[in-house]
Amino acid sequence: TARTLGEFLSAHGASGAPHAEAVVETVVALARGAVAIRDAVTLGALGTAFAGTRGGAAGAGGDIPKDLDLHADALLLDAVRSAPVALYASEEIEHPILVNRGAPLAIAADPLDGSSNIDTNVSIRTIFSVLPTVGVPDSNALQSFLQPGANQLAAGFFVYGPQLALALSVGKGTDIFV
């Protein structure tokens, strides 16, 4: 039988995996952010965040960010502020942001991957990785993001389309939720 996201996260929280409860809180916060992004994307050209691109300067990923990219980044960052996340890095910002001093997790994200194709009505997504913080995040934020992928605690992506879908891995396979 299919489990809901809540049931899945509850089981993971009780699993004894490293930082399991913090990962659960963070995935819930990311899901809240994804719902806010979905709402902005759904408004399309009727929404204020859909309009244009920022002049000239390419983001950390090399693309020229659209207003919607920056709005999605702000929504995702706002959502993780309530989670046990020490550091937030995204394609839209040049340097990681210290979110909650002393929290155990770091989030790397592309808040709105594929936004350059949004005018063609192709699905777009939010991609994320949840890592444990290492070292002293206040003084060397990059260290938490330059660790082996095997250290990931969770990773996934939300797809914005006819349905909001989440593909999520917490280290043992991948589960999909709608």
Coordinates of C-alpha atoms in Angstrom, one line a residue:
T1 CA 0.0 0.0 0.0
A2 CA 1.1 3.5 -0.7
R3 CA 2.2 5.7 2.2
T4 CA 1.6 9.4 2.5
L5 CA 4.5 11.8 2.8
G6 CA 3.6 12.2 6.5
E7 CA 3.7 8.5 7.2
F8 CA 7.0 8.1 5.3
L9 CA 8.6 11.0 7.2
S10 CA 7.3 9.8 10.5
A11 CA 8.9 6.4 9.9
H12 CA 12.2 8.0 8.9
G13 CA 12.1 10.2 12.0
A14 CA 11.9 7.2 14.2
S15 CA 14.5 5.2 12.1
G16 CA 17.6 6.2 14.1
A17 CA 19.3 7.5 11.0
P18 CA 21.8 10.4 11.5
H19 CA 19.9 13.6 12.0
A20 CA 16.6 11.9 11.1
E21 CA 14.3 14.2 13.0
A22 CA 16.1 17.3 11.6
V23 CA 15.8 15.9 8.1
V24 CA 12.1 15.3 8.6
E25 CA 11.6 18.9 9.7
T26 CA 13.6 20.2 6.8
V27 CA 11.7 18.1 4.2
V28 CA 8.5 19.4 5.6
A29 CA 9.8 23.0 5.4
L30 CA 11.0 22.4 1.8
A31 CA 7.5 21.0 1.0
R32 CA 5.9 24.2 2.4
G33 CA 8.3 26.2 0.1
A34 CA 7.4 24.1 -2.9
V35 CA 3.7 24.7 -2.3
A36 CA 4.4 28.5 -2.3
I37 CA 6.5 28.2 -5.4
R38 CA 3.8 26.1 -7.1
D39 CA 1.2 28.8 -6.3
A40 CA 3.5 31.5 -7.9
V41 CA 4.1 29.3 -11.0
T42 CA 0.4 28.5 -11.3
L43 CA -0.4 32.3 -11.6
G44 CA 1.8 32.4 -14.7
A45 CA 1.8 35.7 -16.5
L46 CA -0.9 36.9 -14.1
G47 CA 1.5 36.9 -11.2
T48 CA 3.9 39.7 -10.4
A49 CA 6.9 37.3 -10.1
F50 CA 6.6 36.0 -13.6
A51 CA 7.4 39.1 -15.6
G52 CA 11.0 39.5 -16.5
T53 CA 14.7 38.9 -16.0
R54 CA 17.3 40.8 -14.0
G55 CA 19.6 42.8 -16.1
G56 CA 22.8 41.2 -17.3
A57 CA 24.4 39.4 -14.3
A58 CA 24.4 35.7 -14.4
G59 CA 23.7 33.7 -11.2
A60 CA 26.0 31.2 -9.6
G61 CA 25.0 28.6 -12.1
G62 CA 25.8 30.8 -15.1
D63 CA 22.2 31.5 -16.2
I64 CA 20.7 35.0 -16.2
P65 CA 18.0 34.7 -13.4
K66 CA 14.4 35.5 -14.2
D67 CA 12.3 37.3 -11.7
L68 CA 10.5 34.1 -11.0
D69 CA 13.8 32.3 -10.2
L70 CA 14.6 35.0 -7.6
H71 CA 11.1 34.8 -6.2
A72 CA 11.3 31.0 -5.9
D73 CA 14.7 31.4 -4.2
A74 CA 13.2 33.8 -1.6
L75 CA 10.2 31.5 -1.0
L76 CA 12.5 28.5 -0.4
L77 CA 14.9 30.4 1.8
D78 CA 12.0 31.7 3.8
A79 CA 10.6 28.2 4.2
V80 CA 13.8 26.7 5.6
R81 CA 14.3 29.5 8.1
S82 CA 12.0 27.5 10.5
A83 CA 13.9 24.3 10.0
P84 CA 17.1 23.1 11.6
V85 CA 19.2 24.4 8.7
A86 CA 22.4 26.2 9.3
L87 CA 23.4 27.0 5.7
Y88 CA 21.5 27.6 2.5
A89 CA 23.2 27.6 -0.9
S90 CA 21.3 28.0 -4.2
E91 CA 22.0 28.6 -7.9
E92 CA 20.6 32.1 -7.4
I93 CA 23.1 33.3 -4.9
E94 CA 26.9 33.6 -5.0
H95 CA 27.7 32.5 -1.4
P96 CA 25.9 30.3 1.1
I97 CA 23.8 32.1 3.6
L98 CA 24.0 31.4 7.4
V99 CA 20.4 30.7 8.3
N100 CA 20.3 29.2 11.9
R101 CA 23.6 29.2 13.8
G102 CA 24.2 25.9 15.4
A103 CA 21.7 23.9 13.3
P104 CA 22.9 20.5 12.0
L105 CA 22.0 20.7 8.3
A106 CA 23.0 22.4 5.1
I107 CA 20.7 22.8 2.0
A108 CA 21.9 23.1 -1.5
A109 CA 19.2 23.9 -4.0
D110 CA 18.2 25.0 -7.4
P111 CA 14.9 26.6 -6.5
L112 CA 13.5 26.7 -10.0
D113 CA 15.4 24.4 -12.4
G114 CA 14.2 24.7 -16.0
S115 CA 12.7 28.2 -15.7
S116 CA 14.2 29.2 -19.0
N117 CA 11.7 26.9 -20.6
I118 CA 8.7 28.1 -18.7
D119 CA 7.3 30.0 -21.6
T120 CA 6.9 26.7 -23.5
N121 CA 4.8 25.2 -20.7
V122 CA 7.5 22.5 -20.0
S123 CA 7.5 21.2 -16.4
I124 CA 9.9 22.9 -14.0
R125 CA 11.3 21.7 -10.7
T126 CA 13.0 22.5 -7.4
I127 CA 16.1 20.3 -6.8
F128 CA 17.6 19.9 -3.3
S129 CA 20.3 18.1 -1.3
V130 CA 20.4 17.9 2.5
L131 CA 23.8 17.5 4.0
P132 CA 25.2 17.5 7.5
T133 CA 27.2 20.6 8.4
V134 CA 30.9 20.1 8.9
G135 CA 33.5 22.3 10.5
V136 CA 32.4 25.8 11.6
P137 CA 29.7 27.0 9.3
D138 CA 30.1 30.6 10.5
S139 CA 33.7 30.8 9.2
N140 CA 33.8 28.3 6.4
A141 CA 30.4 27.7 4.9
L142 CA 31.6 26.1 1.7
Q143 CA 33.1 23.2 3.6
S144 CA 29.6 21.8 4.2
F145 CA 28.9 21.8 0.5
L146 CA 32.2 20.3 -0.7
Q147 CA 31.8 16.9 0.9
P148 CA 31.2 13.6 -0.8
G149 CA 27.8 12.9 -2.1
A150 CA 27.7 9.7 0.0
N151 CA 27.3 12.0 3.0
Q152 CA 23.9 13.3 1.8
L153 CA 21.1 12.7 4.3
A154 CA 18.4 13.4 1.8
A155 CA 17.9 14.5 -1.8
G156 CA 15.1 15.0 -4.1
F157 CA 13.1 17.2 -6.4
F158 CA 9.6 18.8 -6.6
V159 CA 8.0 18.9 -10.1
Y160 CA 5.5 21.6 -10.8
G161 CA 3.0 20.4 -13.4
P162 CA -0.6 19.3 -13.4
Q163 CA 0.2 17.9 -10.0
L164 CA 2.9 18.9 -7.5
A165 CA 5.1 15.8 -7.1
L166 CA 8.1 15.0 -4.9
A167 CA 10.7 12.4 -5.6
L168 CA 12.6 11.9 -2.3
S169 CA 15.5 9.7 -1.2
V170 CA 16.6 9.5 2.4
G171 CA 19.3 6.9 1.5
K172 CA 17.3 3.8 0.9
G173 CA 15.7 4.0 -2.6
T174 CA 13.5 6.7 -3.9
D175 CA 9.9 7.3 -3.1
I176 CA 7.5 9.5 -5.1
F177 CA 4.7 11.5 -3.5
V178 CA 1.9 13.6 -5.2

